[in-house]
Backbone as JSON, one array per atom type, in Angstrom:
{
  "sequence": "MTPLQTLATPSLALALLALPLAGMAQETPESDPGTGLVMAEGWETVRSNCTACHSANLVTQNSGTRNHWENLIRWMQETQGLWAFQEETEATILDYLAEHYGPKEDTRRPALPRTLMPDNPYPTVADSG",
  "N": [[24.2, 34.47, -6.09], [25.66, 32.0, -8.17], [25.77, 31.23, -11.63], [25.87, 28.4, -12.09], [24.66, 27.68, -9.68], [22.23, 28.69, -10.06], [20.96, 27.33, -12.07], [20.88, 24.41, -11.2], [19.32, 24.52, -8.73], [16.58, 24.63, -9.65], [16.68, 22.18, -11.06], [17.28, 20.41, -9.01], [15.07, 20.75, -7.41], [12.93, 19.65, -9.02], [13.85, 16.98, -9.23], [13.66, 16.16, -6.77], [10.72, 16.48, -6.37], [9.85, 14.73, -8.28], [10.58, 12.07, -7.04], [8.46, 10.61, -5.23], [6.6, 9.85, -7.23], [8.29, 8.17, -8.71], [8.63, 6.04, -6.8], [5.9, 5.31, -6.47], [5.26, 4.26, -8.99], [6.82, 2.01, -9.18], [5.79, 0.72, -7.16], [3.31, -0.47, -8.26], [2.36, -3.04, -9.96], [2.61, -4.13, -13.43], [-0.27, -4.57, -15.6], [-1.27, -6.93, -17.92], [-2.26, -5.72, -21.07], [-4.39, -7.28, -22.59], [-5.76, -8.83, -21.09], [-5.93, -8.06, -18.44], [-4.75, -9.06, -16.39], [-2.63, -9.3, -13.53], [0.94, -8.69, -14.34], [2.91, -11.12, -13.36], [5.12, -13.3, -11.71], [3.9, -16.4, -12.86], [1.83, -15.54, -14.29], [1.31, -15.97, -16.67], [0.58, -18.94, -16.76], [-1.97, -18.74, -15.64], [-3.22, -17.35, -17.28], [-3.58, -18.81, -19.72], [-4.37, -21.19, -18.41], [-7.02, -20.4, -17.27], [-8.3, -18.44, -18.69], [-9.04, -20.55, -20.72], [-11.38, -21.0, -20.64], [-13.08, -19.06, -19.46], [-13.6, -15.67, -19.46], [-10.93, -13.55, -18.44], [-11.7, -11.74, -16.64], [-13.38, -12.72, -14.87], [-11.17, -13.52, -12.98], [-9.93, -11.42, -12.29], [-11.88, -9.37, -11.02], [-12.49, -10.69, -8.86], [-11.5, -11.91, -5.51], [-9.77, -13.69, -2.88], [-8.76, -15.89, -0.27], [-5.93, -18.23, -0.67], [-7.23, -20.81, -0.08], [-10.18, -20.16, -1.08], [-9.8, -20.01, -3.61], [-8.83, -22.39, -4.46], [-11.05, -23.98, -3.5], [-12.67, -22.88, -5.61], [-11.54, -23.78, -7.73], [-11.7, -26.85, -7.43], [-14.59, -26.92, -7.57], [-15.2, -25.95, -10.23], [-13.95, -28.21, -11.32], [-15.38, -30.42, -10.82], [-18.11, -29.51, -11.63], [-18.0, -28.1, -13.64], [-16.55, -29.28, -15.61], [-13.55, -28.61, -15.74], [-10.54, -29.7, -16.31], [-7.94, -31.56, -14.89], [-5.42, -30.56, -13.04], [-1.76, -30.52, -13.06], [0.16, -31.35, -10.34], [2.46, -29.16, -9.89], [1.47, -27.05, -11.76], [-0.81, -26.35, -10.78], [-0.28, -25.41, -8.25], [1.23, -23.13, -9.19], [-0.71, -21.42, -10.19], [-2.35, -21.23, -7.99], [-0.71, -20.0, -6.06], [-0.28, -17.59, -7.44], [-2.84, -16.4, -7.6], [-3.52, -16.23, -4.94], [-1.82, -14.36, -4.26], [-1.84, -12.26, -5.87], [-4.78, -11.73, -6.19], [-5.64, -11.75, -3.59], [-7.55, -12.05, -0.23], [-9.56, -8.9, -0.19], [-8.65, -5.65, 1.8], [-11.03, -3.58, 3.96], [-12.92, -3.16, 1.62], [-15.39, -3.28, 1.56], [-18.38, -1.49, 2.49], [-18.82, 0.15, 6.08], [-21.89, -1.02, 8.17], [-24.73, 0.65, 8.03], [-25.76, 3.04, 10.69], [-28.24, 2.21, 13.01], [-29.68, 4.32, 13.42], [-29.76, 5.76, 11.28], [-31.22, 4.0, 9.44], [-34.19, 3.29, 7.87], [-37.69, 2.91, 9.15], [-38.74, -0.18, 9.74], [-41.36, -1.49, 7.78], [-42.76, -3.78, 8.16], [-44.2, -6.33, 10.33], [-42.95, -7.97, 13.26], [-41.53, -10.37, 15.26], [-41.38, -9.34, 17.89], [-43.22, -7.4, 17.96], [-45.5, -8.77, 18.07], [-46.28, -9.53, 20.46]],
  "CA": [[24.16, 32.99, -6.66], [26.71, 31.74, -9.32], [25.01, 30.7, -12.8], [25.71, 27.12, -11.78], [23.79, 27.5, -8.74], [20.69, 28.92, -10.61], [20.62, 26.01, -13.01], [21.01, 23.36, -10.26], [18.21, 24.65, -7.81], [15.36, 24.21, -10.1], [16.83, 20.6, -11.42], [17.2, 19.59, -7.85], [13.58, 20.65, -7.11], [12.23, 18.81, -9.6], [13.94, 15.6, -9.08], [13.03, 15.81, -5.67], [9.23, 16.13, -6.42], [9.64, 13.06, -9.01], [11.07, 10.97, -6.12], [7.28, 9.99, -4.98], [6.25, 9.3, -8.35], [8.9, 7.17, -9.21], [8.31, 5.31, -5.87], [4.48, 4.57, -6.99], [5.19, 3.75, -10.47], [7.47, 0.79, -8.82], [4.88, -0.59, -6.4], [2.06, -0.87, -9.04], [2.39, -3.95, -10.77], [2.32, -3.88, -14.55], [-1.2, -5.54, -15.86], [-1.35, -7.49, -19.38], [-3.26, -5.19, -21.65], [-5.07, -7.93, -23.45], [-6.52, -9.59, -19.88], [-5.85, -7.13, -17.16], [-4.16, -9.77, -15.36], [-1.27, -8.57, -13.34], [1.96, -9.47, -14.88], [4.03, -11.17, -12.35], [5.52, -14.75, -11.8], [2.81, -17.13, -13.01], [0.56, -14.92, -14.84], [0.98, -16.85, -18.17], [-0.09, -20.07, -16.32], [-3.29, -18.56, -14.97], [-3.99, -16.73, -18.42], [-3.45, -19.96, -20.53], [-5.46, -22.33, -18.26], [-8.09, -19.79, -16.8], [-9.09, -17.91, -19.99], [-9.32, -21.14, -21.91], [-12.95, -21.29, -20.49], [-13.9, -17.91, -19.35], [-12.95, -14.08, -19.24], [-9.88, -12.94, -17.29], [-12.82, -10.57, -15.86], [-13.83, -13.62, -13.65], [-10.34, -13.55, -11.94], [-9.49, -10.0, -11.93], [-12.79, -8.73, -10.17], [-12.8, -11.33, -7.48], [-10.54, -11.88, -4.67], [-10.04, -14.49, -1.93], [-7.54, -16.72, 0.11], [-5.52, -19.69, -1.55], [-8.33, -21.89, 0.08], [-11.1, -20.08, -1.42], [-9.28, -20.1, -5.24], [-8.79, -23.72, -4.56], [-12.29, -24.46, -3.64], [-13.36, -22.55, -6.89], [-10.99, -24.84, -8.76], [-12.35, -28.06, -7.12], [-15.95, -26.71, -8.16], [-15.02, -26.14, -11.97], [-13.64, -29.42, -11.92], [-16.73, -31.08, -10.12], [-19.22, -29.29, -12.1], [-17.94, -27.29, -15.11], [-15.72, -29.78, -16.71], [-12.24, -28.24, -15.97], [-9.21, -30.85, -16.46], [-7.14, -32.11, -13.57], [-3.91, -29.87, -13.31], [-0.76, -31.18, -12.42], [0.43, -30.57, -9.11], [3.02, -28.08, -10.15], [0.48, -26.05, -12.46], [-1.91, -26.03, -9.81], [0.63, -24.59, -7.0], [1.56, -21.78, -9.62], [-2.2, -20.77, -10.26], [-3.09, -20.84, -6.49], [0.4, -18.8, -5.56], [-0.18, -16.22, -8.28], [-4.01, -15.9, -7.35], [-3.49, -15.72, -3.56], [-0.82, -13.15, -4.04], [-2.44, -11.13, -6.52], [-6.23, -11.31, -6.12], [-6.03, -12.48, -2.32], [-8.64, -10.99, 0.22], [-8.97, -7.28, 0.17], [-9.43, -5.43, 3.13], [-11.86, -2.17, 3.7], [-13.42, -2.88, 0.41], [-16.88, -3.21, 2.04], [-18.73, -0.36, 3.58], [-19.55, -0.33, 7.02], [-23.15, -0.96, 8.23], [-25.09, 2.11, 8.51], [-26.15, 3.05, 12.22], [-29.53, 1.89, 13.24], [-30.46, 5.64, 13.57], [-30.0, 6.01, 9.69], [-32.09, 2.94, 8.87], [-35.73, 3.65, 7.6], [-38.44, 2.25, 10.08], [-39.21, -1.49, 9.35], [-42.65, -1.65, 7.41], [-43.18, -5.48, 8.31], [-44.2, -6.86, 11.65], [-41.64, -8.59, 13.74], [-42.05, -11.11, 16.43], [-41.49, -8.53, 19.15], [-44.54, -6.59, 17.58], [-46.77, -9.79, 18.22], [-46.31, -9.31, 22.07]],
  "C": [[24.86, 33.05, -8.17], [25.62, 31.24, -10.29], [24.74, 28.94, -12.57], [24.62, 26.75, -10.8], [22.24, 27.63, -9.17], [20.13, 27.74, -11.49], [20.2, 24.85, -12.22], [19.76, 23.33, -9.21], [17.04, 24.14, -8.0], [15.15, 22.86, -10.57], [16.79, 19.74, -9.81], [15.8, 19.47, -7.2], [12.91, 19.61, -7.81], [12.52, 17.39, -9.43], [13.62, 15.3, -7.74], [11.44, 15.56, -5.47], [8.94, 14.87, -7.33], [9.83, 11.81, -8.21], [9.5, 9.93, -5.8], [6.65, 9.19, -6.18], [7.03, 8.03, -8.92], [8.84, 6.02, -8.22], [6.92, 4.65, -6.36], [4.42, 3.72, -8.18], [6.03, 2.07, -10.1], [6.69, -0.27, -8.23], [3.6, -1.11, -7.06], [2.73, -1.73, -10.09], [1.72, -3.87, -12.15], [0.75, -5.07, -15.21], [-1.12, -5.76, -17.33], [-2.62, -6.63, -20.0], [-4.58, -5.94, -22.45], [-6.2, -8.68, -21.96], [-6.68, -9.09, -18.88], [-5.18, -7.79, -16.08], [-2.83, -9.12, -14.88], [-0.03, -9.58, -13.58], [3.22, -9.77, -14.17], [4.17, -12.92, -12.3], [4.08, -15.51, -11.7], [1.61, -16.93, -13.76], [0.21, -15.63, -16.07], [0.18, -18.11, -18.02], [-1.47, -19.89, -16.03], [-3.77, -18.02, -16.5], [-4.42, -18.17, -19.64], [-4.55, -21.03, -20.05], [-7.05, -21.64, -17.74], [-8.9, -19.43, -17.86], [-9.39, -18.81, -20.96], [-11.16, -21.39, -21.79], [-13.77, -20.12, -20.33], [-12.99, -16.69, -19.49], [-12.05, -14.25, -18.08], [-10.55, -12.16, -16.34], [-13.21, -11.51, -14.67], [-12.75, -13.67, -12.67], [-10.1, -12.1, -11.5], [-10.35, -9.27, -10.98], [-13.27, -9.4, -8.87], [-11.55, -11.61, -6.84], [-10.7, -13.15, -3.65], [-8.7, -15.2, -1.58], [-7.1, -17.79, -1.0], [-6.57, -20.66, -1.44], [-9.52, -21.67, -0.57], [-10.87, -20.16, -3.22], [-9.31, -21.53, -5.28], [-10.01, -24.45, -4.46], [-13.15, -24.12, -5.15], [-12.78, -23.51, -8.03], [-11.64, -26.11, -8.85], [-13.83, -27.9, -7.96], [-16.13, -26.84, -9.25], [-14.69, -27.49, -11.93], [-14.74, -30.4, -11.72], [-17.82, -30.79, -11.22], [-19.03, -28.56, -13.25], [-17.06, -28.05, -16.06], [-14.13, -29.35, -16.84], [-11.38, -29.54, -15.4], [-8.81, -30.55, -14.82], [-5.82, -31.44, -13.88], [-3.05, -30.7, -12.91], [-0.24, -30.48, -11.33], [1.13, -28.98, -9.08], [2.2, -26.61, -10.55], [-0.4, -25.63, -11.56], [-1.41, -25.21, -8.65], [0.79, -23.35, -7.71], [0.15, -21.07, -9.78], [-2.54, -20.52, -8.74], [-1.88, -19.73, -5.95], [-0.14, -17.51, -6.13], [-1.71, -15.69, -7.65], [-4.03, -15.41, -6.27], [-2.7, -14.33, -3.46], [-1.51, -12.0, -4.75], [-4.05, -10.62, -6.63], [-6.35, -12.05, -4.79], [-7.32, -11.22, -1.88], [-8.09, -9.7, 0.34], [-9.64, -6.91, 1.34], [-9.96, -3.99, 2.98], [-12.43, -2.23, 2.21], [-14.91, -2.87, 0.55], [-17.26, -2.06, 2.96], [-19.3, -0.65, 4.93], [-21.0, -0.1, 7.08], [-23.72, 0.18, 8.49], [-25.79, 1.82, 9.92], [-27.44, 3.01, 12.06], [-30.16, 3.21, 12.97], [-30.6, 6.13, 12.11], [-30.71, 5.19, 9.09], [-33.71, 3.29, 8.97], [-36.34, 2.45, 8.66], [-39.06, 0.87, 9.15], [-40.72, -1.49, 9.06], [-43.36, -3.02, 7.93], [-43.08, -5.69, 9.7], [-43.06, -7.76, 11.94], [-42.32, -9.45, 14.86], [-42.41, -10.1, 17.81], [-42.71, -7.51, 19.12], [-45.96, -7.49, 17.91], [-47.2, -9.6, 19.84], [-47.25, -10.57, 22.75]]
}
């Protein structure tokens, strides 16, 4: 093996090992250190409008469809004094929330099988015969 091959082999191995890490880093969007919001198109609009009344944690810990987020906005407008948005501002907020805080899959554990459930200590209709 030549001296060049001796140096090139470990360097190539390190470069190949780093490829999966580089790919993962690109897939994870950066979050704003102050709010935790995903720093993507529309995040500043969400930050300036949503955190004027409540913590960004109320956004980041929740998820839902675009319709769910729109219903939350309407509820806040009807009951919490949230101002009316311009159409473009509301569309930006809803697009951002639906994309980055959309429905989560597989976040709820499956129901326990009946065989693992404790006996029901309360009488049921079936027991009254």
